[in-house]
GROMACS .gro file of C-alpha atoms in nm:
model
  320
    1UNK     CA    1   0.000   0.000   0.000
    2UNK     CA    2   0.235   0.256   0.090
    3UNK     CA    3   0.488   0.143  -0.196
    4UNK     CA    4   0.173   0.218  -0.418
    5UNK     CA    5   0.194   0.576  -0.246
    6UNK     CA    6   0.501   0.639  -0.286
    7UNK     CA    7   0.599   0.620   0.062
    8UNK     CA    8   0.884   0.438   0.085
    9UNK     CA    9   1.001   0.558   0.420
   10UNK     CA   10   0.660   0.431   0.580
   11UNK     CA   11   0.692   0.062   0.349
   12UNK     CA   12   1.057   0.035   0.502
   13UNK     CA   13   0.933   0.106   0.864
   14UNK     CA   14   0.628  -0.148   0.812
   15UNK     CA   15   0.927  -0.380   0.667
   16UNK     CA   16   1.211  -0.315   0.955
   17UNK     CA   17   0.922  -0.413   1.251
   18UNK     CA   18   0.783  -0.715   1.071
   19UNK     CA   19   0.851  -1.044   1.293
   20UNK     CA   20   0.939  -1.254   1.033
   21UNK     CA   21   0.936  -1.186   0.680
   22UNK     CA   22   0.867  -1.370   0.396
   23UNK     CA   23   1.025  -1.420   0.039
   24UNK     CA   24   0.701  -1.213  -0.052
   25UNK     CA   25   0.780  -0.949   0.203
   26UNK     CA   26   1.142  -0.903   0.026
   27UNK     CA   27   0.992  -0.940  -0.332
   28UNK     CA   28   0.734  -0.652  -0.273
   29UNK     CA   29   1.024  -0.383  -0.101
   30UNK     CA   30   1.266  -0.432  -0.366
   31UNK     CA   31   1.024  -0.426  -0.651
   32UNK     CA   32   0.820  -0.111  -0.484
   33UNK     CA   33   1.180   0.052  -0.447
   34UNK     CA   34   1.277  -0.010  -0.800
   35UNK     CA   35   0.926   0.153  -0.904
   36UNK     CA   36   0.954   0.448  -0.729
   37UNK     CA   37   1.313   0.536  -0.889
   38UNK     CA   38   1.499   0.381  -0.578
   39UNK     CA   39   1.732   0.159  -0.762
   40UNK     CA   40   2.053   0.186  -0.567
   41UNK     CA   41   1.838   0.122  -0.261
   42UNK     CA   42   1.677  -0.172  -0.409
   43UNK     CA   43   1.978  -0.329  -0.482
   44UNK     CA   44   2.130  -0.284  -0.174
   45UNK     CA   45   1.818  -0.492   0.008
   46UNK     CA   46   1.883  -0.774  -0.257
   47UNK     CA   47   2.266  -0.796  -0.143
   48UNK     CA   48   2.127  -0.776   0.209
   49UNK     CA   49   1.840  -1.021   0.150
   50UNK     CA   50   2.171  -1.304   0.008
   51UNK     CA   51   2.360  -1.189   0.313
   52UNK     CA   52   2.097  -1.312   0.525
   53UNK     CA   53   2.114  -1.709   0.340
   54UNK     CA   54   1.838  -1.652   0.171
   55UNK     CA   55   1.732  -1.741  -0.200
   56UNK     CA   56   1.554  -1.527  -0.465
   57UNK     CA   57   1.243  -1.676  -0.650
   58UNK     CA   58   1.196  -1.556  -1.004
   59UNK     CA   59   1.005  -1.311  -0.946
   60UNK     CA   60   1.258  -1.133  -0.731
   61UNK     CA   61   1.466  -1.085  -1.049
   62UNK     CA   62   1.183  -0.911  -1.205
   63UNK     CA   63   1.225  -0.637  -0.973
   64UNK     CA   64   1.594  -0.652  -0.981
   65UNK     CA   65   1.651  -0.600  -1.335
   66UNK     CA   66   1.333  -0.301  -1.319
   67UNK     CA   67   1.611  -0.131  -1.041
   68UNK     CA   68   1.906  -0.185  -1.283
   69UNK     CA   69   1.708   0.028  -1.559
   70UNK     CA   70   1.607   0.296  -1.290
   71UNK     CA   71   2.009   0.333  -1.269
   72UNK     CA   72   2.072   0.271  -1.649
   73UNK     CA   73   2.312  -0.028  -1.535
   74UNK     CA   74   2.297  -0.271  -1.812
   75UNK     CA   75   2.642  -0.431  -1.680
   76UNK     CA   76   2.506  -0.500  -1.315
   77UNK     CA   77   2.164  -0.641  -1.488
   78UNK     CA   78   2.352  -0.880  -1.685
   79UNK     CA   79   2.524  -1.065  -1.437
   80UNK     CA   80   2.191  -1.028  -1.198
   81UNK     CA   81   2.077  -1.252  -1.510
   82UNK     CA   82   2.360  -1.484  -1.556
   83UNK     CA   83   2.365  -1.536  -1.157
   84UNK     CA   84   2.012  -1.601  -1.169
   85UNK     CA   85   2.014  -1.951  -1.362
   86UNK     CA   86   2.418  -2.046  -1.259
   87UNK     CA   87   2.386  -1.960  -0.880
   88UNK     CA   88   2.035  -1.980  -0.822
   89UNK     CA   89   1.901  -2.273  -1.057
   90UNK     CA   90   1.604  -2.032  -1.174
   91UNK     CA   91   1.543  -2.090  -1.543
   92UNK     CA   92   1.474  -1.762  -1.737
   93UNK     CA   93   1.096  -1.731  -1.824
   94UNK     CA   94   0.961  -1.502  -2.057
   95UNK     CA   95   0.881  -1.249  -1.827
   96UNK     CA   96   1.283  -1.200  -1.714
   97UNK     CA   97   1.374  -1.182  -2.133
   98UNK     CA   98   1.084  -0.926  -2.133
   99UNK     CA   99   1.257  -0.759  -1.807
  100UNK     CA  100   1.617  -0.752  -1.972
  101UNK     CA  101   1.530  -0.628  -2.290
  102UNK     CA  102   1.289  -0.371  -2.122
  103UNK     CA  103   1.606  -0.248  -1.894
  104UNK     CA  104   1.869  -0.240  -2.182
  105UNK     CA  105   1.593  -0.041  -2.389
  106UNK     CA  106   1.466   0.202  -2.123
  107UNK     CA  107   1.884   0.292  -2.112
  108UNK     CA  108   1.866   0.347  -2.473
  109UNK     CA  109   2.104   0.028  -2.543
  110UNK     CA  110   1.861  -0.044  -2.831
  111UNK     CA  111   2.169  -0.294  -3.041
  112UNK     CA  112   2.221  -0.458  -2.715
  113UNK     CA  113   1.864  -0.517  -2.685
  114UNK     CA  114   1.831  -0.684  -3.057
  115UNK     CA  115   2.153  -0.880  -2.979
  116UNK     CA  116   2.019  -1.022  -2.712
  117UNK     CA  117   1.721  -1.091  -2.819
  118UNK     CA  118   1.853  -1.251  -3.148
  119UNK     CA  119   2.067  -1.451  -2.910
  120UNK     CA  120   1.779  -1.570  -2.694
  121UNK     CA  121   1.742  -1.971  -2.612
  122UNK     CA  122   1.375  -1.953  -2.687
  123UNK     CA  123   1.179  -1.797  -2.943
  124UNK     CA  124   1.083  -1.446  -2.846
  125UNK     CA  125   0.747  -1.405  -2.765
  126UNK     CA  126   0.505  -1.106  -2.906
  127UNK     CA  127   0.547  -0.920  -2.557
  128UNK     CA  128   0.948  -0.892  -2.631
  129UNK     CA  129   0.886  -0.740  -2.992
  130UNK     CA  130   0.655  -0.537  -2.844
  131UNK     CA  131   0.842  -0.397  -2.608
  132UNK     CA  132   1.138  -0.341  -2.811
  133UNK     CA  133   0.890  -0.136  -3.078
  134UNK     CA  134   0.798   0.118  -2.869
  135UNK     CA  135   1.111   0.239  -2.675
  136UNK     CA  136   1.270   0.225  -2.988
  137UNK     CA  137   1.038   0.507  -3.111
  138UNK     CA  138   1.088   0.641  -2.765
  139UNK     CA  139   1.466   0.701  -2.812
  140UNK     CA  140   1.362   0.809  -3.223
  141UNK     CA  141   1.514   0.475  -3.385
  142UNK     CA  142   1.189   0.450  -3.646
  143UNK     CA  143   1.339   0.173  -3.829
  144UNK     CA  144   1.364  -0.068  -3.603
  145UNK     CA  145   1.084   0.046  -3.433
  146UNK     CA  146   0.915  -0.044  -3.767
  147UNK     CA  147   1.079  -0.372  -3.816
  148UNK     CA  148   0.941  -0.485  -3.443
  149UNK     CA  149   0.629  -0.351  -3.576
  150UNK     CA  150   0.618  -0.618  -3.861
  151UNK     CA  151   0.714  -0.858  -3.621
  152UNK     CA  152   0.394  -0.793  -3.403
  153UNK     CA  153   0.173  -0.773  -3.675
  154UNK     CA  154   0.232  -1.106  -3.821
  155UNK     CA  155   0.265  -1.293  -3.435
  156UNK     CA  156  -0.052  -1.059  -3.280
  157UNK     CA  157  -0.207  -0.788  -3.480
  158UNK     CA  158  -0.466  -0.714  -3.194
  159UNK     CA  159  -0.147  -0.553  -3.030
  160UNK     CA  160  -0.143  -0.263  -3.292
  161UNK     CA  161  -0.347   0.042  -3.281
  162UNK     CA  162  -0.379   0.356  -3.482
  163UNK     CA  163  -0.113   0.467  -3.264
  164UNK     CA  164   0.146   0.198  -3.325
  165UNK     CA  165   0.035   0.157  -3.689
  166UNK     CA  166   0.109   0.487  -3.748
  167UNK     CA  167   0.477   0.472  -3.602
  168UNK     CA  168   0.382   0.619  -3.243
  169UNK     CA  169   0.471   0.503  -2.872
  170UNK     CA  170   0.075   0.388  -2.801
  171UNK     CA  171  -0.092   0.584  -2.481
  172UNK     CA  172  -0.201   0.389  -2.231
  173UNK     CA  173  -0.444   0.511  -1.947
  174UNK     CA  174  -0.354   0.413  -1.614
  175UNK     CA  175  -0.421   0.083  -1.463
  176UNK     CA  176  -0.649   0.344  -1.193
  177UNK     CA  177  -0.852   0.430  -1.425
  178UNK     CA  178  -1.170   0.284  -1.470
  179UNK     CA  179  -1.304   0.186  -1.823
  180UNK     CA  180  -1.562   0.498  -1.845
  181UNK     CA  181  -1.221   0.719  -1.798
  182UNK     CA  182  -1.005   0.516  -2.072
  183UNK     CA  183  -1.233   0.639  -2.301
  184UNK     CA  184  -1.168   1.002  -2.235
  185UNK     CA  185  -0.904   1.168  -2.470
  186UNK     CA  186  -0.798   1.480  -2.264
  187UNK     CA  187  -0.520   1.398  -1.989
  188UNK     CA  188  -0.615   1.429  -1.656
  189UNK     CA  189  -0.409   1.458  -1.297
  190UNK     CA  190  -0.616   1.365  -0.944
  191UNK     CA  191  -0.430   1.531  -0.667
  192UNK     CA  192  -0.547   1.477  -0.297
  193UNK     CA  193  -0.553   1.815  -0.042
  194UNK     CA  194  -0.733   1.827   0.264
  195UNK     CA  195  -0.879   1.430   0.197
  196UNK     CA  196  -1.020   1.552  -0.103
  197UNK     CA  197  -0.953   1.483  -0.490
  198UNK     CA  198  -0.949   1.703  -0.735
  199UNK     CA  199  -0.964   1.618  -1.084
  200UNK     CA  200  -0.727   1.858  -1.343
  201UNK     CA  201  -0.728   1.832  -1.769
  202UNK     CA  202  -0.456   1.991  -2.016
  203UNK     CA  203  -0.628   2.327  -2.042
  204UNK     CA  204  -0.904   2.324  -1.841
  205UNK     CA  205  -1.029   2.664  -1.728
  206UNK     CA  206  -1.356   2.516  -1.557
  207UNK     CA  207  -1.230   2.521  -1.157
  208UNK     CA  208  -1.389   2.783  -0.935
  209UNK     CA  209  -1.049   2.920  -0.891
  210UNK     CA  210  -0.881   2.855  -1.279
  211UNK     CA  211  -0.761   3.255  -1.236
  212UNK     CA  212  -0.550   3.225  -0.940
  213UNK     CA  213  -0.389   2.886  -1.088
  214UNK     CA  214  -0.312   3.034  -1.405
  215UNK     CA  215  -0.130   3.314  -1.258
  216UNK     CA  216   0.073   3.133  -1.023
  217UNK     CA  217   0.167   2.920  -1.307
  218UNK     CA  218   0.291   3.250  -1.541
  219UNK     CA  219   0.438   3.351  -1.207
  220UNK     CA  220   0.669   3.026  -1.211
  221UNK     CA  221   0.735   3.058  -1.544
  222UNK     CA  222   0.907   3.380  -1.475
  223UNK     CA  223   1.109   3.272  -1.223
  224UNK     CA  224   1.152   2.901  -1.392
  225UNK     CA  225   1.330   3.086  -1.696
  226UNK     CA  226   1.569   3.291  -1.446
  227UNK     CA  227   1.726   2.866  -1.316
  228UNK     CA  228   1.753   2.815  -1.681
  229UNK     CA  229   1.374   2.637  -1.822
  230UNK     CA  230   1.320   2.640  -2.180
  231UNK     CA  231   1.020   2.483  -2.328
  232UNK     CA  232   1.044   2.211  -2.523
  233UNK     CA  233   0.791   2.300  -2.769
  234UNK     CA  234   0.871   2.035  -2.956
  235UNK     CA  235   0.578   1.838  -2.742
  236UNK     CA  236   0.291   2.059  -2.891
  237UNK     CA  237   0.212   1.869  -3.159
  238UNK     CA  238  -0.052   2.169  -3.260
  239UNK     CA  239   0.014   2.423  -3.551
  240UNK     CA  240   0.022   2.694  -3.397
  241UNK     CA  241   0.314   2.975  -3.321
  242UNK     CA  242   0.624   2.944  -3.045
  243UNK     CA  243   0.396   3.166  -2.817
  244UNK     CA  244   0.096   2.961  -2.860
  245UNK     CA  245   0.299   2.634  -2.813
  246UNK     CA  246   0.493   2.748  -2.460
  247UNK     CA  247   0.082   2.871  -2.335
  248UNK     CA  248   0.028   2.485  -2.410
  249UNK     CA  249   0.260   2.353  -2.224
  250UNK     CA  250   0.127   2.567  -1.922
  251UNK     CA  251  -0.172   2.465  -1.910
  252UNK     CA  252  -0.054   2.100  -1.922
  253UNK     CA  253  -0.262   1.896  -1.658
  254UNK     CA  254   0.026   1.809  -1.427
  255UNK     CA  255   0.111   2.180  -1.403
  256UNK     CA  256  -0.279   2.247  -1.291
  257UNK     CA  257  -0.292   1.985  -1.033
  258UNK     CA  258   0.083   2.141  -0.886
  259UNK     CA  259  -0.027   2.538  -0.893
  260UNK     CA  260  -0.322   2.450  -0.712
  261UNK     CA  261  -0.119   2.202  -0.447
  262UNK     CA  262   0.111   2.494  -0.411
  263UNK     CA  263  -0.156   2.750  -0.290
  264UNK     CA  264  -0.404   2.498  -0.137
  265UNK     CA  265  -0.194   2.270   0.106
  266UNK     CA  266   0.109   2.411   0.386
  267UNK     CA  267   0.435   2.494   0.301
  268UNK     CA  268   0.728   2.202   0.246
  269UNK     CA  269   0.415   1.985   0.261
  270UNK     CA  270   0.476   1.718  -0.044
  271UNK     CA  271   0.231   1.692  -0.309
  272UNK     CA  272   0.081   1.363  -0.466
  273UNK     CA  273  -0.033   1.357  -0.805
  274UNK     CA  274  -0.193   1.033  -1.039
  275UNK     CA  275  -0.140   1.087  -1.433
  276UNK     CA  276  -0.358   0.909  -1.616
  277UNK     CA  277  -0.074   0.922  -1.901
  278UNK     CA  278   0.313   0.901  -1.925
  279UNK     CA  279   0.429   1.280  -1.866
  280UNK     CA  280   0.602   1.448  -2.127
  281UNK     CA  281   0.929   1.560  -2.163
  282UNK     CA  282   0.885   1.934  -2.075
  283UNK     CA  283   0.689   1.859  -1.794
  284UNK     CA  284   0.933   1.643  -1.660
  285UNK     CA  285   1.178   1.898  -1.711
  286UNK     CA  286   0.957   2.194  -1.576
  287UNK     CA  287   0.869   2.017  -1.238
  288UNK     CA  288   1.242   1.928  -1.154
  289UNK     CA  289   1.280   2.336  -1.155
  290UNK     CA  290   0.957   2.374  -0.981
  291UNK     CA  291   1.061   2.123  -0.705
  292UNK     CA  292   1.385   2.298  -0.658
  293UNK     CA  293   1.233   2.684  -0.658
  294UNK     CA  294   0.908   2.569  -0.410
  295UNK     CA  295   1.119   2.349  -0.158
  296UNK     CA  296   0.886   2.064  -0.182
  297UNK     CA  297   0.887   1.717  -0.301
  298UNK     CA  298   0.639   1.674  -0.577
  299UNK     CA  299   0.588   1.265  -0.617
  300UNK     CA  300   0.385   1.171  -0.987
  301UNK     CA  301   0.269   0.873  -1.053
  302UNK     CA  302   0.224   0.853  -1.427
  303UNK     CA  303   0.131   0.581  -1.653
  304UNK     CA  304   0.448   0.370  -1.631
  305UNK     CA  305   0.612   0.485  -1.337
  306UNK     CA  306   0.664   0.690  -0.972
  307UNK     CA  307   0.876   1.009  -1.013
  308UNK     CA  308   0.986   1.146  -0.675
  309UNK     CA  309   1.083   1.551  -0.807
  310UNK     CA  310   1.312   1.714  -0.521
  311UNK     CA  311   1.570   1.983  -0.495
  312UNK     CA  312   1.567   1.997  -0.877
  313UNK     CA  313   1.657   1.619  -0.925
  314UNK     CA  314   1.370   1.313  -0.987
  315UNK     CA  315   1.419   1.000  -0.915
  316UNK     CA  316   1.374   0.823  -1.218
  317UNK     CA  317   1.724   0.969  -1.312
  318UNK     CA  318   1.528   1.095  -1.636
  319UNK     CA  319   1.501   0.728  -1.740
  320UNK     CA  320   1.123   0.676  -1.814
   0.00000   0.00000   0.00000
């Protein structure tokens, strides 16, 4: 629950009073760690967790090689994998040749990802292809993001969309969402003050107090441009001008839900916000200033992953 929240502090006090633990009880802290952009801490449990005599289950590698792509460690990953099957007898299932090629991708080792794949025991399932297709277009490499493409067409083409089809990482709503929200195309942010949620979309102008929000925003702009921001307009896809564009990218829904945390709740207090979409590249770059100018931890949970933003840093190590 609390890993879910993004409060690992409160998971690892849970974890340090338990009685006895479980290889469950070690599987969820090291995989909750790794989520939430903790991957030199999650590591450091697993070396602890051997220490203690213990041996990891498959699963536990999961979460292992999800902490060596938080750090972008392909090296460390690969002997995690080697070790897994020559020291630990656990034969690699799908799921862990998913979970490598996913961590050398997510680093942007996209050769070293078809290497391995074209080196693989077993014939690669759909979910490898697939997964190799879209952080390929992720880090721009259309052509083999195309060739994967092919791939999943002939082995599942129920895996395509418009989206995919038309040479685009797919969007995905939030396993929180429910299926009346999937079906909504505007990008939304909950945020929780005061034990109540409010609910923010890219551009919305319809909360009581839309004035205020906007002009804190402009005010942060201000003073983001004076620690070095520049938008990345480049993530308007709209035709419209370089003023137009940067007015978008204020009014994303993130950027709501945090200029109304930022007047609503106390000061230093930290802020959590649910995406119901991956965020984008200037946001991610925006709220690293933001968390750095307010003094406050801001902790998103987008589509894919936790981001922890504090004293201008996020700890996803801007690998997401």
């Amino acid at each position: 629950m609390y890993g879910k929240c993004g409060s690992m502090d409160d998971a690892f006090t849970v974890f340090d009073k338990m009685p006895q633990r479980n290889l469950t009880s070690w599987d969820t802290m090291i995989t909750w760690l790794a989520k939430n952009g903790l991957g030199e801490d999650a590591i450091e449990l697993f070396t602890q967790f051997k220490k203690a005599g213990l041996k990891p289950d498959g699963q536990m590698f999961i979460g292992i090689f999800s902490a060596c792509s938080v750090l972008g460690d392909i090296a460390e990953g690969m002997l995690h994998f080697e070790s897994m099957s020559k020291d630990y007898g656990v034969v690699p299932s799908m799921e862990h040749y998913v979970g490598v090629v996913d961590m050398m991708g997510s680093a942007g080792y996209l050769d070293e990802a078809m290497e391995f794949i074209e080196n693989m025991p077993v014939e690669p399932s759909v979910d490898v292809w697939e997964t190799l297709m879209n952080l390929s277009r992720v880090y721009g490499h259309m052509d083999l993001g195309d060739r994967c493409a092919e791939l999943v067409e002939v082995m599942d083409p129920s895996r395509l969309n418009e989206q995919s089809k038309a040479g685009l990482v797919p969007v995905k709503a939030s396993n929180l969402s429910s299926k009346k929200e999937e079906k909504k195309l505007a990008t939304e942010n909950l945020l929780a003050v005061r034990s109540r949620v409010h609910e923010y979309r890219a551009g919305d102008k319809s909360h009581p107090e839309a004035d205020k929000i906007y002009a804190q925003l402009r005010g942060l702009k201000e003073q983001m441009k004076e620690a070095g921001y520049v938008a990345e307009t480049r993530f308007v896809l709209h035709d419209i001008d370089q003023e137009g564009k940067e007015e978008a990218l204020l009014a994303h829904s993130e950027r709501l839900a945090v200029a109304y945390g930022l007047m609503s709740s106390p000061a230093r207090a930290q802020m959590r916000i649910i995406k119901n979409l991956r965020v984008c590249g200037d946001c991610h770059n925006a709220l690293k200033i933001i968390s750095k100018l307010v003094g406050r931890e801001l902790i998103i949970r987008d589509a894919k992953r936790f981001h922890h933003f504090k004293d201008g840093l996020c700890s996803c190590r801007d690998y997401w």
